[in-house]
PDB file of C-alpha atoms in Angstrom:
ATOM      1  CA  UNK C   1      76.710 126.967  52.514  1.00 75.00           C
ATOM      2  CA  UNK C   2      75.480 125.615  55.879  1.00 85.00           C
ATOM      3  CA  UNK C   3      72.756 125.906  57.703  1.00 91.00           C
ATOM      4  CA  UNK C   4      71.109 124.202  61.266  1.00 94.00           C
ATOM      5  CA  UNK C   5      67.770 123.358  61.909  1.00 95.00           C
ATOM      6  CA  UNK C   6      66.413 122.634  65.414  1.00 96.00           C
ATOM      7  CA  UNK C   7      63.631 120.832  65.440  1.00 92.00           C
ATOM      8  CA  UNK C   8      60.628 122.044  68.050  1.00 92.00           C
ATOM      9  CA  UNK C   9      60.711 126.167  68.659  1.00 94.00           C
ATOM     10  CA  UNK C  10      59.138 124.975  72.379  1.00 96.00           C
ATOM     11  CA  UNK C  11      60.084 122.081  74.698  1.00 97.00           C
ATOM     12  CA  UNK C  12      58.564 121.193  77.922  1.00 97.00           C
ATOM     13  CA  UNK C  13      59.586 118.893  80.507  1.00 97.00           C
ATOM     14  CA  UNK C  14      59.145 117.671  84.140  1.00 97.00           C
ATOM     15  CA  UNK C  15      61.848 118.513  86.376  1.00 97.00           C
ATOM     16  CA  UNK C  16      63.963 115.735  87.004  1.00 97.00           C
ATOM     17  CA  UNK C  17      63.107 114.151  83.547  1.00 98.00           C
ATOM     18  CA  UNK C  18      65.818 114.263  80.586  1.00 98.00           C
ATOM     19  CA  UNK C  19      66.130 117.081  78.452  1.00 98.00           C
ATOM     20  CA  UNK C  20      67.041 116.833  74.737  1.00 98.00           C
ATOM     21  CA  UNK C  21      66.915 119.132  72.033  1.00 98.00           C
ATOM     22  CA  UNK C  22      67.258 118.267  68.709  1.00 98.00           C
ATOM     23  CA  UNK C  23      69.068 119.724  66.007  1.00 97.00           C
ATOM     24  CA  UNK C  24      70.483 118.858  62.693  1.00 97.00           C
ATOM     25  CA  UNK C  25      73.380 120.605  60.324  1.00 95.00           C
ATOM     26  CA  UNK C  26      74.031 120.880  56.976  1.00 92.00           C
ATOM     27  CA  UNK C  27      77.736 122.005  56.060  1.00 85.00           C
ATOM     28  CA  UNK C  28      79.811 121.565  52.704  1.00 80.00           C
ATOM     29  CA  UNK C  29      82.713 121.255  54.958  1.00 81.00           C
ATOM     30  CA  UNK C  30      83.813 119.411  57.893  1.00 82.00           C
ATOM     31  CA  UNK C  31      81.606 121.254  60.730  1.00 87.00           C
ATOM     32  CA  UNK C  32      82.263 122.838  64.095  1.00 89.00           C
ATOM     33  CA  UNK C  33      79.310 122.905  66.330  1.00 92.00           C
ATOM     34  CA  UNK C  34      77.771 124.974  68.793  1.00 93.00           C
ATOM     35  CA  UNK C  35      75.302 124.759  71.478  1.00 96.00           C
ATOM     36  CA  UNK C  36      74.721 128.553  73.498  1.00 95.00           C
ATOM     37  CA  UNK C  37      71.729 129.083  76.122  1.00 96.00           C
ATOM     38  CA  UNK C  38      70.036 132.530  76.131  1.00 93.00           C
ATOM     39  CA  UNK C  39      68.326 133.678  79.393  1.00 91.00           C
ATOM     40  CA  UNK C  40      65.258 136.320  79.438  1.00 86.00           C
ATOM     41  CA  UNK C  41      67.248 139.635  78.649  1.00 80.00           C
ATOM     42  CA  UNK C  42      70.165 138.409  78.107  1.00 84.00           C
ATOM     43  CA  UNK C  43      72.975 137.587  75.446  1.00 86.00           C
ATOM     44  CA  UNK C  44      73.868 134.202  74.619  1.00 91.00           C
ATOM     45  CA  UNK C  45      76.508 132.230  76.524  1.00 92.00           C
ATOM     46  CA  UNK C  46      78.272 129.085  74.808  1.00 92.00           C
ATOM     47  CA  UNK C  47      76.898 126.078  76.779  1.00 95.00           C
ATOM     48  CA  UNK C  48      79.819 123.395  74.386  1.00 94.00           C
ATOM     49  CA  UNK C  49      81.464 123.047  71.762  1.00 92.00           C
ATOM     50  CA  UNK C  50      82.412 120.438  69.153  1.00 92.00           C
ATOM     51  CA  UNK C  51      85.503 121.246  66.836  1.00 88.00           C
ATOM     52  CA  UNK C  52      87.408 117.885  66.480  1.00 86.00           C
ATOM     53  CA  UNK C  53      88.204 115.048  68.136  1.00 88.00           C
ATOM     54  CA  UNK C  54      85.965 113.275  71.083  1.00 91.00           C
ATOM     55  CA  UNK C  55      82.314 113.033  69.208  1.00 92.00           C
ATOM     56  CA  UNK C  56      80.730 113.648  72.936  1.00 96.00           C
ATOM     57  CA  UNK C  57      80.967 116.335  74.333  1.00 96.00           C
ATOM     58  CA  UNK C  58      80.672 118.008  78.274  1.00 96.00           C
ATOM     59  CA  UNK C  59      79.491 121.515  78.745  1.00 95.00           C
ATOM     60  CA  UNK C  60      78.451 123.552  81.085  1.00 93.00           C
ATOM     61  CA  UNK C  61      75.514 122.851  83.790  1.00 93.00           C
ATOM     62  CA  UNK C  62      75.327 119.047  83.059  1.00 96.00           C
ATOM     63  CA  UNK C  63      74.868 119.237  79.238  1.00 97.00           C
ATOM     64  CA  UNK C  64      76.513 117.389  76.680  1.00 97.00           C
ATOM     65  CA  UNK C  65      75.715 116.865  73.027  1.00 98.00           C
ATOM     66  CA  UNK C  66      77.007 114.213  70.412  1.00 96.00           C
ATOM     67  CA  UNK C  67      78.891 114.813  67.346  1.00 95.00           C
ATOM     68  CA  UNK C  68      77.095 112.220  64.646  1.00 95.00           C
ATOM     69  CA  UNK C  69      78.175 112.656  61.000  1.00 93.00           C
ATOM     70  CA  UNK C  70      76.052 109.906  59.711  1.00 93.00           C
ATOM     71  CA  UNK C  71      72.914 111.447  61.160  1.00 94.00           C
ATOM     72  CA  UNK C  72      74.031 114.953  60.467  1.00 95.00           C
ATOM     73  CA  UNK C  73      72.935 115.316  64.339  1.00 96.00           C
ATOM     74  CA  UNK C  74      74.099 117.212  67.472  1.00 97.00           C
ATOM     75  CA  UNK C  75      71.654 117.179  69.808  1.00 98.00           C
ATOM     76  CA  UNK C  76      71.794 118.582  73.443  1.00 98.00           C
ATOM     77  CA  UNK C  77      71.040 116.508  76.348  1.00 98.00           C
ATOM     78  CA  UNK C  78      70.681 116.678  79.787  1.00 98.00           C
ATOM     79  CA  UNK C  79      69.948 113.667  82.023  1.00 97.00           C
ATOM     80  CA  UNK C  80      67.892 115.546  84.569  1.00 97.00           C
ATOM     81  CA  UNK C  81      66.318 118.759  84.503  1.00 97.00           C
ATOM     82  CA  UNK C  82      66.787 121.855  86.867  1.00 96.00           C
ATOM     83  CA  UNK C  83      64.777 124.625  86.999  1.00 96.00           C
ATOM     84  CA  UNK C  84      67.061 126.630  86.013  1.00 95.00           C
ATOM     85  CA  UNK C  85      67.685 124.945  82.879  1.00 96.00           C
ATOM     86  CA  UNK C  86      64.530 126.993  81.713  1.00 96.00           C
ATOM     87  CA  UNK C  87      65.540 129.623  79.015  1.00 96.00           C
ATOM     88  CA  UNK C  88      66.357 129.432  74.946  1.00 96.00           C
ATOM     89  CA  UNK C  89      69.019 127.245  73.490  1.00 97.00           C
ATOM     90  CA  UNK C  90      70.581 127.747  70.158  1.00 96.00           C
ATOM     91  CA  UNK C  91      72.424 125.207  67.751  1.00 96.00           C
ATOM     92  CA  UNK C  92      75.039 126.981  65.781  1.00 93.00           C
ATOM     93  CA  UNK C  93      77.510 125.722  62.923  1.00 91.00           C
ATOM     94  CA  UNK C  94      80.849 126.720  61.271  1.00 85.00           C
ATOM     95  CA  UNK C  95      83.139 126.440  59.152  1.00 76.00           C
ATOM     96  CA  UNK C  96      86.097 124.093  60.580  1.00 67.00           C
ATOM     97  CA  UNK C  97      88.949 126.047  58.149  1.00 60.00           C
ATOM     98  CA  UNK C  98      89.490 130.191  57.378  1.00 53.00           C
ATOM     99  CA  UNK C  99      86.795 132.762  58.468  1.00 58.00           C
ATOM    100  CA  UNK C 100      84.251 130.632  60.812  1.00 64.00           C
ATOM    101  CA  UNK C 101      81.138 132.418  60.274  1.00 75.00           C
ATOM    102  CA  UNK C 102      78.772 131.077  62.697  1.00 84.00           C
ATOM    103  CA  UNK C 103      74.962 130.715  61.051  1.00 88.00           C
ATOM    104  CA  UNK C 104      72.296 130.148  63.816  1.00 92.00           C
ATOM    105  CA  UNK C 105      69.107 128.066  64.439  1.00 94.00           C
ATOM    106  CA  UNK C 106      66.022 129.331  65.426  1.00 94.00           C
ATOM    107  CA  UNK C 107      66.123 128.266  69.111  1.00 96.00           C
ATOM    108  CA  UNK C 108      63.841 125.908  70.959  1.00 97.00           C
ATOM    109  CA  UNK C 109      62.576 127.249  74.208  1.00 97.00           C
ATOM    110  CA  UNK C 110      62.716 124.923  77.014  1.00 97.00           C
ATOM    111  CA  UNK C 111      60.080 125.010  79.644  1.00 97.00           C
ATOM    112  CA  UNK C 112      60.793 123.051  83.240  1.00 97.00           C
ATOM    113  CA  UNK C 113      57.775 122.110  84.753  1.00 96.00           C
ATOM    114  CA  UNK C 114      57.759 121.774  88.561  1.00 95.00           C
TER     115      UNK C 114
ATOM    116  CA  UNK I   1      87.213 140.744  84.240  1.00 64.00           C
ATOM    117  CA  UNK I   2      83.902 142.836  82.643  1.00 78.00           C
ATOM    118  CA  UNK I   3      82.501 141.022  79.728  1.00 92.00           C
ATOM    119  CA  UNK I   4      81.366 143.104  76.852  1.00 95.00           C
ATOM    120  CA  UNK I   5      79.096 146.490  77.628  1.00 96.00           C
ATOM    121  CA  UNK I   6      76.623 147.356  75.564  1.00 97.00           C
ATOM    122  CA  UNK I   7      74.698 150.282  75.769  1.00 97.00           C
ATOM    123  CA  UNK I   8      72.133 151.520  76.064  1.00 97.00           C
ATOM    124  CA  UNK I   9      69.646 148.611  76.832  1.00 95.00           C
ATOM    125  CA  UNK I  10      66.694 149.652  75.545  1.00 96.00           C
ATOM    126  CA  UNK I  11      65.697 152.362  72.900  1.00 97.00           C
ATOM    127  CA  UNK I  12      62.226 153.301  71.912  1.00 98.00           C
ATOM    128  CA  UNK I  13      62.522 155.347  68.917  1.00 97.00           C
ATOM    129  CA  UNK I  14      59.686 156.933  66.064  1.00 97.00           C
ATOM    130  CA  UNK I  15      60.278 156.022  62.329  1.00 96.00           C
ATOM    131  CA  UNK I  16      62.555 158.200  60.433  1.00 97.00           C
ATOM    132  CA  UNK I  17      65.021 158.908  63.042  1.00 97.00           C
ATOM    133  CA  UNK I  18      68.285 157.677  63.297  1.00 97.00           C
ATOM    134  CA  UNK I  19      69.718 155.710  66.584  1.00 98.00           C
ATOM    135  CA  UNK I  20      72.951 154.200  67.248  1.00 98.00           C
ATOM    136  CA  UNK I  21      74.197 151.773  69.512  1.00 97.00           C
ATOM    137  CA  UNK I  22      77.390 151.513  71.532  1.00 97.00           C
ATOM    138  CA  UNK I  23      79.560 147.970  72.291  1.00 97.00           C
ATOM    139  CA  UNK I  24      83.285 147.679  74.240  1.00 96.00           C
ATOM    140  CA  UNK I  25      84.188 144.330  73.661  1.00 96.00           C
ATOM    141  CA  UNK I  26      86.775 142.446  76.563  1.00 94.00           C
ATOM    142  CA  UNK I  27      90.194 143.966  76.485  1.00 92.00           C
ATOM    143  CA  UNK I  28      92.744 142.203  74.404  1.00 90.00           C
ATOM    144  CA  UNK I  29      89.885 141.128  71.587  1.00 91.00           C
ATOM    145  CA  UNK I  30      90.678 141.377  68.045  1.00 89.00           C
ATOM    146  CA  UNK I  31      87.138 140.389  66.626  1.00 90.00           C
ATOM    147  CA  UNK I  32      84.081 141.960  66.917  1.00 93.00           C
ATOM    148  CA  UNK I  33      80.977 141.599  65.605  1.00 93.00           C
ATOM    149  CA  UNK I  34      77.356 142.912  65.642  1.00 96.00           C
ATOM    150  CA  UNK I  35      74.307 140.402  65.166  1.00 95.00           C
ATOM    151  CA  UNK I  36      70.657 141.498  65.099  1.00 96.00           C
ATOM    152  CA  UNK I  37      67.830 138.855  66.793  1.00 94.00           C
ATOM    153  CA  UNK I  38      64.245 138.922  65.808  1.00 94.00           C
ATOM    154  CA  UNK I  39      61.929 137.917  67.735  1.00 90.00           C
ATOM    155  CA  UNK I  40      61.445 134.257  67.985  1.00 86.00           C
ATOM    156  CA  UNK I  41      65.318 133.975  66.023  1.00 90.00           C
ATOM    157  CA  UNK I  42      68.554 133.406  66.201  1.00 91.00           C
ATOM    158  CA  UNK I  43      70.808 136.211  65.843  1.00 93.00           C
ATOM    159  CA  UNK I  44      72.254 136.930  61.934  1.00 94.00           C
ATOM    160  CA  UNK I  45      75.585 138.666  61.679  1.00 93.00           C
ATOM    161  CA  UNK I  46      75.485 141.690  60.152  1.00 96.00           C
ATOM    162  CA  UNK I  47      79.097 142.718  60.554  1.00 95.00           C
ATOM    163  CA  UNK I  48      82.457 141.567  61.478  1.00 92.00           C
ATOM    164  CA  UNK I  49      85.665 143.215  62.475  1.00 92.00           C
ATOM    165  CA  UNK I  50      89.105 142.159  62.715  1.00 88.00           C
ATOM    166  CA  UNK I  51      90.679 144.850  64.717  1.00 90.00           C
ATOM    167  CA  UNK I  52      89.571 147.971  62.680  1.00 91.00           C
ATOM    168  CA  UNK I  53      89.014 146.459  59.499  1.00 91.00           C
ATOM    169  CA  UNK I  54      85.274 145.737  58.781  1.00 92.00           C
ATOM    170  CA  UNK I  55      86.020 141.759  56.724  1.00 88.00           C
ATOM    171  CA  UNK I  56      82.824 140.397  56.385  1.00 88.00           C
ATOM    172  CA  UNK I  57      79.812 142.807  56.108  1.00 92.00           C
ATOM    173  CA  UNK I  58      78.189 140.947  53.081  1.00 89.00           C
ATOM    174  CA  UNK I  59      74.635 141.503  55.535  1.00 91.00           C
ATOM    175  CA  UNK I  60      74.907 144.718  56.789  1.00 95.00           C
ATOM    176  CA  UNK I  61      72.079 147.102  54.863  1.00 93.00           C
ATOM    177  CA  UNK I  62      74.261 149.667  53.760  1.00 92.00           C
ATOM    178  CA  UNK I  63      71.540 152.046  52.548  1.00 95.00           C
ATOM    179  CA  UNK I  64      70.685 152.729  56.017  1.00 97.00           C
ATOM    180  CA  UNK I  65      73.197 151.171  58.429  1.00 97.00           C
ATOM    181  CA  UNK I  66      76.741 152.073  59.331  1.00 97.00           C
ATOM    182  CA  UNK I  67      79.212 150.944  61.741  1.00 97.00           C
ATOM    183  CA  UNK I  68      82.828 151.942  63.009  1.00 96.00           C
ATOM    184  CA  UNK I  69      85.611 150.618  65.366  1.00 95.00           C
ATOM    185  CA  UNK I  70      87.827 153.227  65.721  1.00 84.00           C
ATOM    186  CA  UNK I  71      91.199 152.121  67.002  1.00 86.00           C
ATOM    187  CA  UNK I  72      89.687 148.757  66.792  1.00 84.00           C
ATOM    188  CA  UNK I  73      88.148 148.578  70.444  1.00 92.00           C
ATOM    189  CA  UNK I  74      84.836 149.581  70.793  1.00 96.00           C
ATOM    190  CA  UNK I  75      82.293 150.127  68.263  1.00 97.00           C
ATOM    191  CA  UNK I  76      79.373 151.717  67.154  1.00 97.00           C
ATOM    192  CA  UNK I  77      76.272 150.723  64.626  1.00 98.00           C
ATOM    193  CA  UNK I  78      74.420 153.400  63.434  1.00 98.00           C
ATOM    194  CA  UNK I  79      70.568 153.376  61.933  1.00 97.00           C
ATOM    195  CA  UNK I  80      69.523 156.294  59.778  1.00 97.00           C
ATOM    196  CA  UNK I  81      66.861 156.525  59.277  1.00 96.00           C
ATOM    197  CA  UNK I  82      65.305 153.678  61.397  1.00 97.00           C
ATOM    198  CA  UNK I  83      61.884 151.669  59.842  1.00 97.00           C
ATOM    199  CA  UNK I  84      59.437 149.591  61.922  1.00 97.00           C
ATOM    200  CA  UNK I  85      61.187 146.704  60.332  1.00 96.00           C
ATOM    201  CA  UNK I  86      64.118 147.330  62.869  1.00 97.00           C
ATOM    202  CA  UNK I  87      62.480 146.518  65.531  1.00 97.00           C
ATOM    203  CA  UNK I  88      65.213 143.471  67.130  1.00 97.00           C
ATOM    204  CA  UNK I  89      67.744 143.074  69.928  1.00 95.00           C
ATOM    205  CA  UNK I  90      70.891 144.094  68.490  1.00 97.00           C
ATOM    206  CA  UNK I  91      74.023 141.914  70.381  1.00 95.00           C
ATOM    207  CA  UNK I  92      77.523 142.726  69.965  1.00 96.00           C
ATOM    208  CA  UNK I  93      80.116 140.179  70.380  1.00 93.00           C
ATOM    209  CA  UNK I  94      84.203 139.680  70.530  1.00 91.00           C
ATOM    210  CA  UNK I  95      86.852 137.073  70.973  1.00 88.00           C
ATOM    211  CA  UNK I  96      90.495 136.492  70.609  1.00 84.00           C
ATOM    212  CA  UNK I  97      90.337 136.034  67.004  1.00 73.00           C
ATOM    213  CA  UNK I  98      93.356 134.098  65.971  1.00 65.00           C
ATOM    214  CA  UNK I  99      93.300 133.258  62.112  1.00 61.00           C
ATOM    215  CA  UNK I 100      92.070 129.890  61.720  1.00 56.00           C
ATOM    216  CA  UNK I 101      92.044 128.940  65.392  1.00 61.00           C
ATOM    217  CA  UNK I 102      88.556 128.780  66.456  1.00 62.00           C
ATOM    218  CA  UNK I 103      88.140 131.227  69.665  1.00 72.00           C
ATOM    219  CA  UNK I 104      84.715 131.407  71.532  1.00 79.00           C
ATOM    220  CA  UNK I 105      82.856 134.328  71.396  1.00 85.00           C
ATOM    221  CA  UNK I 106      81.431 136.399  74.096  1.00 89.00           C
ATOM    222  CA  UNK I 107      78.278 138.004  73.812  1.00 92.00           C
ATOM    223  CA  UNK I 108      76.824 141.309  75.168  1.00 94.00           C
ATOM    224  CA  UNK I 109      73.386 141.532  77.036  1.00 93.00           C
ATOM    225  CA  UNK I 110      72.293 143.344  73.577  1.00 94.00           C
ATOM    226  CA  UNK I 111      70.323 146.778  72.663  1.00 96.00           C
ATOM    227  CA  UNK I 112      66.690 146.091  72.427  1.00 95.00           C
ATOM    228  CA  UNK I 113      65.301 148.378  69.600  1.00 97.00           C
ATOM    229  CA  UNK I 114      61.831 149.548  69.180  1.00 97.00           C
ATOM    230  CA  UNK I 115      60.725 151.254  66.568  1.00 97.00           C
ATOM    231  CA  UNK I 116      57.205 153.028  66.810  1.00 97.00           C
TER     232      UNK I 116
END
C-alpha cells in the first residue's frame, strides 16, 4: 500500500519569499515520486520527478524537491516566488517495479501575495 | 504536437440520466487512463488501459460506470444513470507505457460534471 500526505490544503506567501510545500510518503516499496501543478481549469502538468538516483531534484519553473528516505519527505521548494507560481500542487507516489499506480495527495493551494 | 482532447468541458446534467465523456490521448500512447477529482482532491484512478485492454479497473463502479477504447486510441466513460454524488472533474490521461519503465503521463484539461 502507499499513500502521500501533504501537509497544509492552503499556503500563502509574499512574492519573492521561498515557497515550500510539504509532503510525506508512505510506500512498502522503494518509491518514485511526483510533484504536478494544477492551474484554475486545467489538468495537471508534472512539475519533477524522482525515480532513482540524484536525491535532488530540478523541475520545471525553478522548483526542485528532495528525495529523503529517513524522513519519508519530498517536499517542493522554490527559492523565490512568482506570481505565477499561484495555482494547486500535488505530491504523488508509485510503485518503483511492475504496474506504477500513481495514488495522489490532496493538494495544497498556494497563494502569492503581491 | 496536440496534447490529449477531452471533451466536452463542461456538462450539467439532472439525476437519473446517463452522460458520457470523450478522451484522444497523444498519438503513439499505449496507456490510458481516466481519474475522477473532487473538489478540494486529488484525482483517484478509476481505470487503466494498456492499449485496448482495460488492466487495472479495481475502482471503477461497475454498477453504473462503463468505459471502452476501441482500437485502443481514444476512449469513452460512460455514467448511467448519473447521482448527485458524481458531481467531479473527470481527467483523462496517456503516456508511452513501456512495461516497467516509468513514462510520464499527460493529462487532459478534464470534463467538469454537474449533476443537479
Amino acid at each position: 500500500a502507499q499513500s502521500v500526505t501533504q501537509l497544509g490544503s492552503h499556503v500563502s506567501v509574499s512574492e519573492g519569499a521561498l515557497v515550500l510545500l510539504r509532503c510525506n510518503y508512505s510506500s512498502s516499496v522503494p518509491p518514485y515520486l511526483f510533484w504536478y501543478v494544477q492551474y484554475p481549469n486545467q489538468g495537471l502538468q508534472l512539475l519533477l520527478k524522482y525515480t532513482t538516483g540524484a536525491t535532488l531534484v530540478k523541475g520545471i519553473n525553478g522548483f526542485e524537491a528532495e528525495f529523503k528516505k529517513s524522513e519519508t519527505s519530498f517536499h517542493l521548494t522554490k527559492p523565490s516566488a512568482h506570481m505565477s507560481d499561484a495555482a494547486e500542487y500535488f505530491c504523488a507516489v508509485s510503485n518503483s517495479g511492475g504496474y506504477q499506480k500513481v495514488t495522489f495527495g490532496t493538494g495544497t493551494k498556494l497563494q502569492v501575495i503581491p | 504536437e496536440a496534447g490529449v482532447v477531452q471533451s466536452p468541458r463542461y456538462k450539467i446534467i439532472e439525476k437519473k440520466q446517463p452522460v458520457a465523456f470523450w478522451c484522444n490521448p497523444i498519438s503513439g500512447h499505449n496507456t490510458l487512463y481516466w481519474y475522477r477529482q473532487n473538489l478540494g482532491q486529488g484525482p483517484e484512478l478509476l481505470i487503466r488501459y494498456e492499449n485496448e485492454e482495460a488492466v487495472d479497473d479495481s475502482q471503477l463502479p461497475k454498477d453504473r460506470f462503463s468505459a471502452e477504447r476501441l482500437k485502443g486510441v481514444d476512449s469513452t466513460l460512460k455514467i448511467q444513470p448519473a447521482e448527485l454524488g458524481d458531481s467531479a472533474v473527470y481527467l483523462c490521461a496517456s503516456s508511452l507505457g513501456r512495461g516497467q519503465t516509468y513514462t510520464e503521463a499527460f493529462f487532459g484539461q478534464g470534463t467538469r460534471l454537474t449533476v443537479v
